[in-house]
Tab-separated table of C-alpha atoms in Angstrom:
chain	number	residue	atom	x	y	z
A	22	MET	CA	23.750	6.764	14.310
A	23	LEU	CA	19.965	6.441	14.366
A	24	ILE	CA	18.655	5.419	10.947
A	25	GLY	CA	14.931	5.940	10.379
A	26	GLY	CA	12.283	7.963	12.166
A	27	GLY	CA	10.021	5.072	13.146
A	28	HIS	CA	7.906	4.887	16.287
A	29	ALA	CA	10.659	3.238	18.356
A	30	HIS	CA	13.197	5.962	17.538
A	31	ALA	CA	10.646	8.714	18.127
A	32	LEU	CA	9.974	7.323	21.595
A	33	LEU	CA	13.704	6.866	22.247
A	34	LEU	CA	14.233	10.580	21.602
A	35	LYS	CA	11.234	11.470	23.748
A	36	TYR	CA	12.419	9.328	26.678
A	37	ALA	CA	15.872	10.917	26.473
A	38	LEU	CA	14.361	14.403	26.377
A	39	ASP	CA	12.207	13.642	29.428
A	40	GLY	CA	15.255	12.385	31.306
A	41	ARG	CA	17.356	15.382	30.382
A	42	GLU	CA	14.642	17.760	31.548
A	43	ALA	CA	14.629	15.856	34.855
A	44	ASN	CA	18.376	16.574	35.146
A	45	ASN	CA	19.365	12.936	34.774
A	46	ARG	CA	23.180	13.078	34.830
A	47	ASP	CA	23.616	9.803	32.919
A	48	ILE	CA	21.547	11.103	30.020
A	49	LYS	CA	23.233	14.502	30.047
A	50	ASN	CA	26.706	12.954	30.049
A	51	ALA	CA	25.820	10.428	27.387
A	52	PHE	CA	24.604	13.056	24.918
A	53	ASP	CA	27.237	15.642	25.826
A	54	ASN	CA	30.145	13.217	25.462
A	55	ASN	CA	29.010	11.470	22.265
A	56	SER	CA	28.031	12.500	18.762
A	57	VAL	CA	24.529	11.255	17.959
A	58	SER	CA	22.887	11.728	14.560
A	59	MET	CA	19.540	10.803	13.031
A	60	ILE	CA	19.119	9.906	9.345
A	61	SER	CA	15.559	10.323	8.091
A	62	PRO	CA	14.163	11.645	4.801
A	63	ASN	CA	11.435	13.697	6.492
A	64	GLU	CA	11.273	16.137	9.381
A	65	TYR	CA	8.039	14.507	10.535
A	66	ALA	CA	6.861	10.923	10.837
A	67	TYR	CA	3.220	9.837	10.813
A	68	TYR	CA	1.564	7.773	13.504
A	69	SER	CA	0.263	4.745	11.606
A	70	GLY	CA	-2.694	4.183	13.934
A	71	MET	CA	-4.241	7.494	12.868
A	72	LEU	CA	-3.954	7.066	9.097
A	73	PRO	CA	-7.406	5.509	8.559
A	74	SER	CA	-8.955	8.520	10.322
A	75	VAL	CA	-6.898	10.846	8.110
A	76	ILE	CA	-8.095	9.067	4.942
A	77	ALA	CA	-11.702	9.111	6.191
A	78	GLY	CA	-11.441	12.851	6.733
A	79	ASN	CA	-11.950	12.686	10.502
A	80	LEU	CA	-8.432	13.978	11.199
A	81	SER	CA	-6.019	16.204	9.336
A	82	ALA	CA	-2.622	14.853	8.354
A	83	GLU	CA	-1.077	17.460	10.666
A	84	GLU	CA	-2.740	15.838	13.672
A	85	ALA	CA	-0.980	12.523	12.932
A	86	LYS	CA	2.519	14.008	12.660
A	87	ILE	CA	5.381	13.217	15.024
A	88	PRO	CA	8.023	16.011	15.094
A	89	ILE	CA	11.189	13.961	14.587
A	90	LYS	CA	13.508	16.830	13.622
A	91	HIS	CA	12.306	19.006	16.496
A	92	LEU	CA	12.975	16.201	18.990
A	93	CYS	CA	16.480	15.843	17.585
A	94	LYS	CA	17.120	19.581	17.820
A	95	ALA	CA	15.922	19.718	21.424
A	96	LEU	CA	18.379	16.957	22.361
A	97	GLY	CA	21.296	18.289	20.337
A	98	VAL	CA	21.085	15.296	17.986
A	99	GLY	CA	22.208	16.011	14.431
A	100	PHE	CA	19.491	15.571	11.812
A	101	ILE	CA	20.419	14.410	8.299
A	102	ALA	CA	17.570	14.658	5.776
A	103	ALA	CA	18.345	11.657	3.588
A	104	ASN	CA	17.698	7.962	2.967
A	105	ALA	CA	20.238	5.218	3.542
A	106	ARG	CA	21.275	3.788	0.164
A	107	ALA	CA	23.895	1.218	1.184
A	108	PHE	CA	25.491	-0.134	4.349
A	109	ASP	CA	28.825	-1.917	4.594
A	110	SER	CA	29.113	-3.578	7.983
A	111	GLU	CA	32.746	-4.590	7.423
A	112	LYS	CA	33.947	-1.109	6.512
A	113	ASN	CA	31.477	0.283	9.029
A	114	GLN	CA	30.188	2.824	6.520
A	115	ILE	CA	26.747	3.982	5.446
A	116	GLN	CA	26.070	5.632	2.093
A	117	LEU	CA	23.180	8.073	1.715
A	118	ASP	CA	21.075	8.946	-1.311
A	119	ASN	CA	22.730	12.368	-1.415
A	120	ASN	CA	25.963	10.481	-2.304
A	121	SER	CA	27.601	11.256	1.034
A	122	VAL	CA	29.293	8.536	3.098
A	123	ASP	CA	29.277	8.479	6.897
A	124	SER	CA	30.383	6.146	9.659
A	125	ALA	CA	29.609	5.505	13.319
A	126	ASP	CA	30.617	3.264	16.191
A	127	TYR	CA	27.044	2.051	16.691
A	128	TYR	CA	24.036	1.864	14.378
A	129	PHE	CA	20.393	1.745	15.410
A	130	TRP	CA	17.901	0.868	12.640
A	131	ASN	CA	14.188	1.707	12.725
A	132	THR	CA	13.320	2.285	9.070
A	133	GLY	CA	10.306	-0.008	8.841
A	134	LEU	CA	9.397	-2.077	5.814
A	135	ALA	CA	8.753	-0.887	2.267
A	136	VAL	CA	6.476	-2.039	-0.523
A	137	ASN	CA	7.981	-3.776	-3.546
A	138	PRO	CA	7.656	-1.259	-6.409
A	139	SER	CA	8.370	-3.903	-9.054
A	140	TYR	CA	4.730	-4.990	-8.895
A	141	PHE	CA	3.469	-1.607	-10.048
A	142	ALA	CA	6.539	0.118	-11.505
A	143	ASN	CA	4.818	1.054	-14.766
A	144	ALA	CA	1.346	1.705	-13.378
A	145	ASN	CA	-0.412	4.679	-11.866
A	146	CYS	CA	-0.724	2.929	-8.516
A	147	GLY	CA	-0.479	4.319	-5.008
A	148	SER	CA	1.250	2.603	-2.092
A	149	VAL	CA	0.922	2.712	1.680
A	150	ARG	CA	4.677	3.178	2.160
A	151	PRO	CA	6.025	5.736	2.503
A	152	VAL	CA	3.021	7.458	4.078
A	153	GLU	CA	3.501	10.533	1.888
A	154	ASN	CA	2.745	8.334	-1.147
A	155	LEU	CA	-0.512	7.192	0.423
A	156	LEU	CA	-1.632	10.724	1.259
A	157	ASN	CA	-0.706	12.068	-2.194
A	158	TRP	CA	-2.462	9.158	-3.930
A	159	TRP	CA	-5.649	9.654	-1.942
A	160	SER	CA	-5.649	13.419	-2.496
A	161	ALA	CA	-5.336	12.957	-6.275
A	162	CYS	CA	-7.897	10.138	-6.275
A	163	ARG	CA	-10.450	12.138	-4.291
A	164	GLN	CA	-10.052	15.240	-6.449
A	165	SER	CA	-10.413	13.219	-9.644
A	166	LEU	CA	-13.587	11.536	-8.389
A	167	GLN	CA	-15.119	14.817	-7.264
A	168	GLN	CA	-14.393	16.363	-10.642
A	169	SER	CA	-15.770	13.357	-12.543
A	170	PHE	CA	-19.072	13.320	-10.681
A	171	SER	CA	-19.652	17.013	-10.025
A	172	GLU	CA	-21.721	17.321	-13.175
A	173	LEU	CA	-23.461	13.976	-12.665
A	174	LYS	CA	-24.650	14.947	-9.193
A	175	THR	CA	-26.262	18.167	-10.436
A	176	THR	CA	-28.230	16.476	-13.214
A	177	SER	CA	-30.949	13.878	-13.256
A	178	GLN	CA	-28.771	11.404	-15.137
A	179	ASP	CA	-29.311	7.843	-13.965
A	180	LYS	CA	-26.485	5.666	-12.790
A	181	SER	CA	-25.183	3.015	-15.137
A	182	ASP	CA	-22.188	0.715	-15.270
A	183	SER	CA	-20.330	3.294	-17.327
A	184	THR	CA	-20.662	5.935	-14.605
A	185	TYR	CA	-19.000	3.817	-11.929
A	186	LYS	CA	-15.367	4.372	-11.033
A	187	LYS	CA	-13.396	1.433	-9.670
A	188	ILE	CA	-10.943	1.557	-6.770
A	189	THR	CA	-8.899	-1.570	-6.036
A	190	VAL	CA	-6.968	-2.125	-2.798
A	191	VAL	CA	-4.392	-4.938	-2.870
A	192	GLY	CA	-3.815	-6.634	0.488
A	193	GLY	CA	-5.820	-8.671	2.977
A	194	GLY	CA	-4.452	-7.499	6.337
A	195	VAL	CA	-5.935	-5.290	9.031
A	196	ALA	CA	-4.378	-2.134	7.531
A	197	SER	CA	-5.952	-2.883	4.136
A	198	VAL	CA	-9.350	-3.468	5.727
A	199	GLU	CA	-9.195	-0.214	7.696
A	200	LEU	CA	-8.123	1.739	4.598
A	201	CYS	CA	-10.967	0.265	2.523
A	202	LEU	CA	-13.538	1.275	5.116
A	203	ALA	CA	-11.920	4.715	5.505
A	204	ILE	CA	-12.068	5.288	1.747
A	205	TYR	CA	-15.718	4.257	1.677
A	206	SER	CA	-16.543	6.589	4.580
A	207	ALA	CA	-14.826	9.530	2.856
A	208	LEU	CA	-16.685	8.818	-0.382
A	209	GLN	CA	-19.970	8.524	1.486
A	210	ASP	CA	-19.455	11.908	3.159
A	211	LYS	CA	-18.931	13.460	-0.289
A	212	GLY	CA	-21.987	11.697	-1.744
A	213	LEU	CA	-19.783	9.618	-4.052
A	214	SER	CA	-20.084	6.127	-2.551
A	215	ASP	CA	-22.944	5.155	-4.885
A	216	TYR	CA	-20.764	5.912	-7.897
A	217	VAL	CA	-17.636	4.010	-6.859
A	218	GLN	CA	-17.030	0.266	-6.796
A	219	LEU	CA	-14.477	-0.572	-4.093
A	220	THR	CA	-12.703	-3.947	-4.250
A	221	LEU	CA	-10.270	-5.604	-1.848
A	222	LEU	CA	-7.933	-8.243	-3.289
A	223	SER	CA	-6.499	-10.884	-0.956
A	224	SER	CA	-4.077	-13.656	-1.858
A	225	SER	CA	-5.423	-15.880	0.942
A	226	ALA	CA	-8.708	-17.765	1.075
A	227	ASN	CA	-10.004	-15.633	3.954
A	228	ILE	CA	-9.080	-12.157	5.123
A	229	LEU	CA	-7.956	-11.569	8.690
A	230	ASN	CA	-7.466	-15.227	9.575
A	231	ASP	CA	-5.688	-14.282	12.789
A	232	LEU	CA	-8.750	-12.533	14.212
A	233	PRO	CA	-11.455	-14.234	16.291
A	234	LYS	CA	-14.315	-15.618	14.180
A	235	ARG	CA	-16.756	-13.101	15.620
A	236	ALA	CA	-14.568	-10.152	14.648
A	237	GLN	CA	-14.047	-11.610	11.162
A	238	GLN	CA	-17.794	-11.962	10.699
A	239	GLN	CA	-18.487	-8.412	11.877
A	240	ILE	CA	-15.962	-7.033	9.396
A	241	LEU	CA	-17.372	-9.133	6.544
A	242	GLU	CA	-20.870	-7.891	7.393
A	243	LYS	CA	-19.581	-4.316	7.354
A	244	PHE	CA	-18.020	-4.849	3.924
A	245	TYR	CA	-21.275	-6.364	2.647
A	246	SER	CA	-23.388	-3.463	3.954
A	247	CYS	CA	-21.025	-0.981	2.264
A	248	GLY	CA	-21.066	-2.888	-1.015
A	249	ILE	CA	-17.305	-3.493	-0.897
A	250	THR	CA	-16.273	-6.567	-2.892
A	251	ILE	CA	-13.709	-9.021	-1.525
A	252	LEU	CA	-11.874	-11.215	-4.036
A	253	SER	CA	-10.027	-14.018	-2.235
A	254	ASN	CA	-7.267	-16.256	-3.628
A	255	PHE	CA	-6.275	-13.449	-5.993
A	256	ARG	CA	-2.488	-13.304	-5.967
A	257	VAL	CA	-1.446	-10.178	-7.848
A	258	VAL	CA	1.711	-10.527	-9.939
A	259	LYS	CA	1.652	-7.049	-11.466
A	260	VAL	CA	-0.386	-3.878	-11.730
A	261	GLU	CA	-0.858	-2.304	-15.130
A	262	LYS	CA	-2.257	1.112	-15.945
A	263	ASN	CA	-5.923	0.106	-15.837
A	264	GLN	CA	-5.895	-3.444	-14.504
A	265	VAL	CA	-4.299	-5.837	-12.059
A	266	VAL	CA	-3.077	-9.227	-13.244
A	267	GLY	CA	-3.290	-12.367	-11.097
A	268	SER	CA	-1.065	-15.439	-10.954
A	269	ALA	CA	-3.676	-17.455	-12.876
A	270	ASP	CA	-3.729	-14.792	-15.638
A	271	GLU	CA	-7.014	-13.397	-14.336
A	272	THR	CA	-7.440	-9.630	-14.621
A	273	LEU	CA	-9.472	-6.976	-12.865
A	274	SER	CA	-9.947	-3.505	-14.302
A	275	HIS	CA	-9.636	-0.401	-12.155
A	276	ASP	CA	-9.468	3.370	-12.336
A	277	PHE	CA	-7.429	3.733	-9.145
A	278	CYS	CA	-5.274	1.171	-7.363
A	279	LEU	CA	-3.653	1.176	-3.912
A	280	TRP	CA	-0.907	-1.316	-3.018
A	281	ALA	CA	-1.033	-2.370	0.646
A	282	ALA	CA	0.489	-5.853	0.409
A	283	GLN	CA	3.775	-7.729	0.452
A	284	LYS	CA	5.941	-5.318	2.392
A	285	GLN	CA	9.643	-6.079	2.316
A	286	ALA	CA	12.899	-5.058	3.922
A	287	PRO	CA	15.034	-2.409	2.179
A	288	GLU	CA	17.256	-3.853	-0.544
A	289	LEU	CA	20.384	-2.329	0.992
A	290	PHE	CA	20.571	-5.044	3.667
A	291	LYS	CA	21.185	-7.795	1.099
A	292	THR	CA	24.747	-6.591	0.544
A	293	SER	CA	25.381	-5.254	4.058
A	294	GLY	CA	26.968	-8.375	5.517
A	295	ILE	CA	24.521	-8.361	8.437
A	296	GLN	CA	22.737	-11.596	9.331
A	297	LEU	CA	19.158	-11.462	8.042
A	298	ASP	CA	16.039	-13.585	8.328
A	299	LYS	CA	14.319	-15.202	5.327
A	300	GLN	CA	12.441	-11.975	4.554
A	301	GLY	CA	15.596	-9.842	4.555
A	302	CYS	CA	15.026	-8.226	7.963
A	303	ILE	CA	17.811	-7.814	10.524
A	304	ALA	CA	18.056	-10.899	12.750
A	305	VAL	CA	18.346	-9.749	16.374
A	306	ASP	CA	18.564	-11.301	19.823
A	307	SER	CA	16.338	-10.439	22.762
A	308	ASP	CA	18.417	-7.267	23.332
A	309	LEU	CA	17.397	-6.100	19.837
A	310	ARG	CA	21.073	-6.418	18.855
A	311	SER	CA	22.217	-7.980	15.591
A	312	LEU	CA	23.140	-11.639	15.862
A	313	SER	CA	26.184	-11.048	13.665
A	314	HIS	CA	27.333	-7.528	14.542
A	315	ALA	CA	27.429	-6.323	18.151
A	316	ASN	CA	27.435	-2.651	17.089
A	317	VAL	CA	24.131	-2.903	15.198
A	318	PHE	CA	20.701	-2.709	16.830
A	319	ALA	CA	17.265	-2.778	15.179
A	320	ALA	CA	13.655	-2.256	16.241
A	321	GLY	CA	10.202	-2.215	14.726
A	322	ASP	CA	9.241	-4.090	11.575
A	323	ILE	CA	12.818	-4.175	10.299
A	324	ALA	CA	13.882	-6.398	13.226
A	325	THR	CA	13.163	-10.108	13.668
A	326	LEU	CA	13.688	-11.858	17.007
A	327	LEU	CA	14.735	-15.295	15.806
A	328	GLU	CA	14.468	-16.778	19.304
A	329	GLU	CA	10.877	-15.629	19.767
A	330	PRO	CA	9.351	-14.234	16.541
A	331	HIS	CA	6.288	-12.010	16.805
A	332	GLU	CA	4.023	-10.072	14.469
A	333	LYS	CA	5.319	-6.997	12.695
A	334	ASN	CA	3.023	-4.099	13.538
A	335	GLY	CA	2.890	-0.772	15.317
A	336	VAL	CA	2.079	-2.329	18.682
A	337	TYR	CA	5.351	-4.226	18.868
A	338	ALA	CA	7.315	-1.323	17.371
A	339	VAL	CA	6.132	0.862	20.262
A	340	ARG	CA	6.938	-1.845	22.797
A	341	HIS	CA	10.442	-2.211	21.374
A	342	ALA	CA	11.059	1.434	22.258
A	343	GLU	CA	11.612	1.075	26.006
A	344	VAL	CA	14.111	-1.755	25.522
A	345	LEU	CA	15.849	0.048	22.662
A	346	TYR	CA	16.140	3.232	24.720
A	347	HIS	CA	17.631	1.369	27.675
A	348	ASN	CA	20.174	-0.395	25.474
A	349	PHE	CA	20.929	2.819	23.573
A	350	MET	CA	21.751	4.564	26.852
A	351	GLN	CA	23.819	1.604	28.035
A	352	THR	CA	25.797	1.767	24.797
A	353	LEU	CA	26.442	5.506	25.113
A	354	GLY	CA	27.096	5.137	28.828
A	355	ARG	CA	30.089	2.911	28.186
A	356	PHE	CA	31.938	6.046	27.085
A	357	THR	CA	31.214	7.950	30.306
A	358	TRP	CA	32.820	8.001	33.763
A	359	ARG	CA	29.724	6.281	35.195
A	360	ALA	CA	30.248	3.174	33.045
A	361	LYS	CA	30.974	0.869	35.978
A	362	ARG	CA	27.548	1.557	37.422
A	363	LEU	CA	25.719	0.493	34.286
A	364	ALA	CA	23.747	-2.735	34.196
A	365	ARG	CA	23.589	-5.231	31.323
A	366	LEU	CA	21.493	-4.736	28.228
A	367	LYS	CA	17.764	-5.159	28.712
A	368	PRO	CA	15.974	-8.024	26.895
A	369	PHE	CA	12.682	-7.661	25.072
A	370	GLU	CA	9.946	-10.068	26.144
A	371	PRO	CA	7.083	-10.070	23.612
A	372	GLN	CA	3.594	-10.491	24.996
A	373	ARG	CA	1.588	-13.381	23.660
A	374	HIS	CA	-1.576	-11.308	23.271
A	375	TYR	CA	-2.111	-7.572	22.884
A	376	LEU	CA	-5.073	-5.264	22.445
A	377	ALA	CA	-5.783	-4.309	18.832
A	378	LEU	CA	-8.405	-1.701	17.941
A	379	ILE	CA	-9.781	-1.805	14.384
A	380	ASP	CA	-11.433	1.402	13.164
A	381	LEU	CA	-14.558	0.693	11.087
A	382	SER	CA	-14.883	4.380	10.071
A	383	ASP	CA	-18.570	4.390	11.025
A	384	GLY	CA	-18.272	5.673	14.576
A	385	SER	CA	-17.340	2.303	16.025
A	386	ALA	CA	-14.330	0.025	16.357
A	387	ILE	CA	-13.634	-3.620	17.102
A	388	ALA	CA	-11.367	-4.463	20.031
A	389	VAL	CA	-9.466	-7.749	19.800
A	390	LYS	CA	-7.219	-9.507	22.290
A	391	GLY	CA	-6.478	-13.178	21.816
A	392	THR	CA	-9.785	-14.949	21.220
A	393	TRP	CA	-11.823	-12.101	22.737
A	394	SER	CA	-13.420	-9.317	20.696
A	395	TYR	CA	-15.940	-6.545	21.241
A	396	LYS	CA	-17.488	-4.048	18.843
A	397	GLY	CA	-18.880	-0.686	19.870
A	398	ARG	CA	-18.613	3.092	19.883
A	399	SER	CA	-16.783	2.977	23.209
A	400	MET	CA	-13.966	1.064	21.508
A	401	LEU	CA	-13.528	3.874	18.978
A	402	TRP	CA	-13.433	6.364	21.855
A	403	LEU	CA	-10.712	4.254	23.450
A	404	LYS	CA	-8.750	4.073	20.200
A	405	LYS	CA	-8.920	7.849	19.715
A	406	TRP	CA	-7.816	8.434	23.305
A	407	ILE	CA	-4.818	6.109	22.910
A	408	ASP	CA	-3.842	7.557	19.522
A	409	ASN	CA	-4.135	11.182	20.636
A	410	ARG	CA	-2.172	10.499	23.812
A	411	PHE	CA	0.590	8.830	21.814
A	412	VAL	CA	1.100	11.757	19.444
A	413	ARG	CA	0.530	14.437	22.067
A	414	GLN	CA	3.340	13.132	24.317
A	415	PHE	CA	5.998	14.299	21.854
A	416	TYR	CA	4.676	17.855	21.790
A	417	ILE	CA	4.338	17.900	25.578
A	418	ALA	CA	7.997	16.901	25.877
A	419	LEU	CA	9.011	19.679	23.469
A	420	ASN	CA	6.884	22.272	25.275
A	421	LYS	CA	8.599	21.424	28.553
A	422	ARG	CA	11.915	22.026	26.845
A	423	SER	CA	10.830	25.449	25.604
């Protein structure tokens, strides 16, 4: 049972499809002799690296889609359109939000993290997870702003404080920074940036502390040139209809709010009986296998390697995929006649440094690796090439099948 259509599972399906098309007998036997199902609420997943470009209007949402259901169909994997609601590791059962109960011999989790809705349960606030919420929030926000200022733009009315609309983004990470700049770029293209005050709230003293000082400074300069306000040491405790409230009882008014902070593991794991880390994620060994249950594997943000913890982001989720695929095939292979020829499970070895590309939504990007950084248009070209290649590989695999 594959639960979640994250990047690691998408690549697992793609690798299996490539192998089957190459007439790999191990892969054919594994899928023919076992029942494999995928549980995911949506037929498509979105590639997270492309979302800032989608918000900025440089890409359509369609261009960022990964065809999860189609990959399943091509492999003969059953697709169940649902969310996991509860998991009982002792009874070996999973309950879905359609009230059905299912079971499997092995479970592979790649659901990603979620935002905590308790912070904005009674507010008109968007969230970055799931991605559909982000896209719907931005569509409604953009339409409302265009409607509000359509008359203002065609008259000679001067700007005043009362004409400004306020957008607040909660979160001080790289994703929050990219989304802020993408929102500004989209507003600028529509001639609305002069009428909107954009604010980023961060609970830490400085945003992007993990980046090299040069990259931090370049991002701060970009925010300053765009007129985007950064409020540091602002720990949000709740979002109300027209304001956010901080831990020191400070408030900040807004017209639109986007929650991009404090992601958490799904609540269902708390009662699952699986060993978790302090944040509620599945504790795994280097094989990406649960430390407490040998029939449970996990990858992406939902997994924590206790022996060698690393950041939770799309880069590592993608790098989990090769190891997860190998161990998935080893697991299925144990039920085939070729079992004796199978090797042990493959361990994941996280790299200390990796290349990160931060889209500034102005035709340039900042490349970061360790203490090195470089800003330029060539870095945005590189980012687009990597992103397009990542998404395109799934459609190439499907086209070969057809």
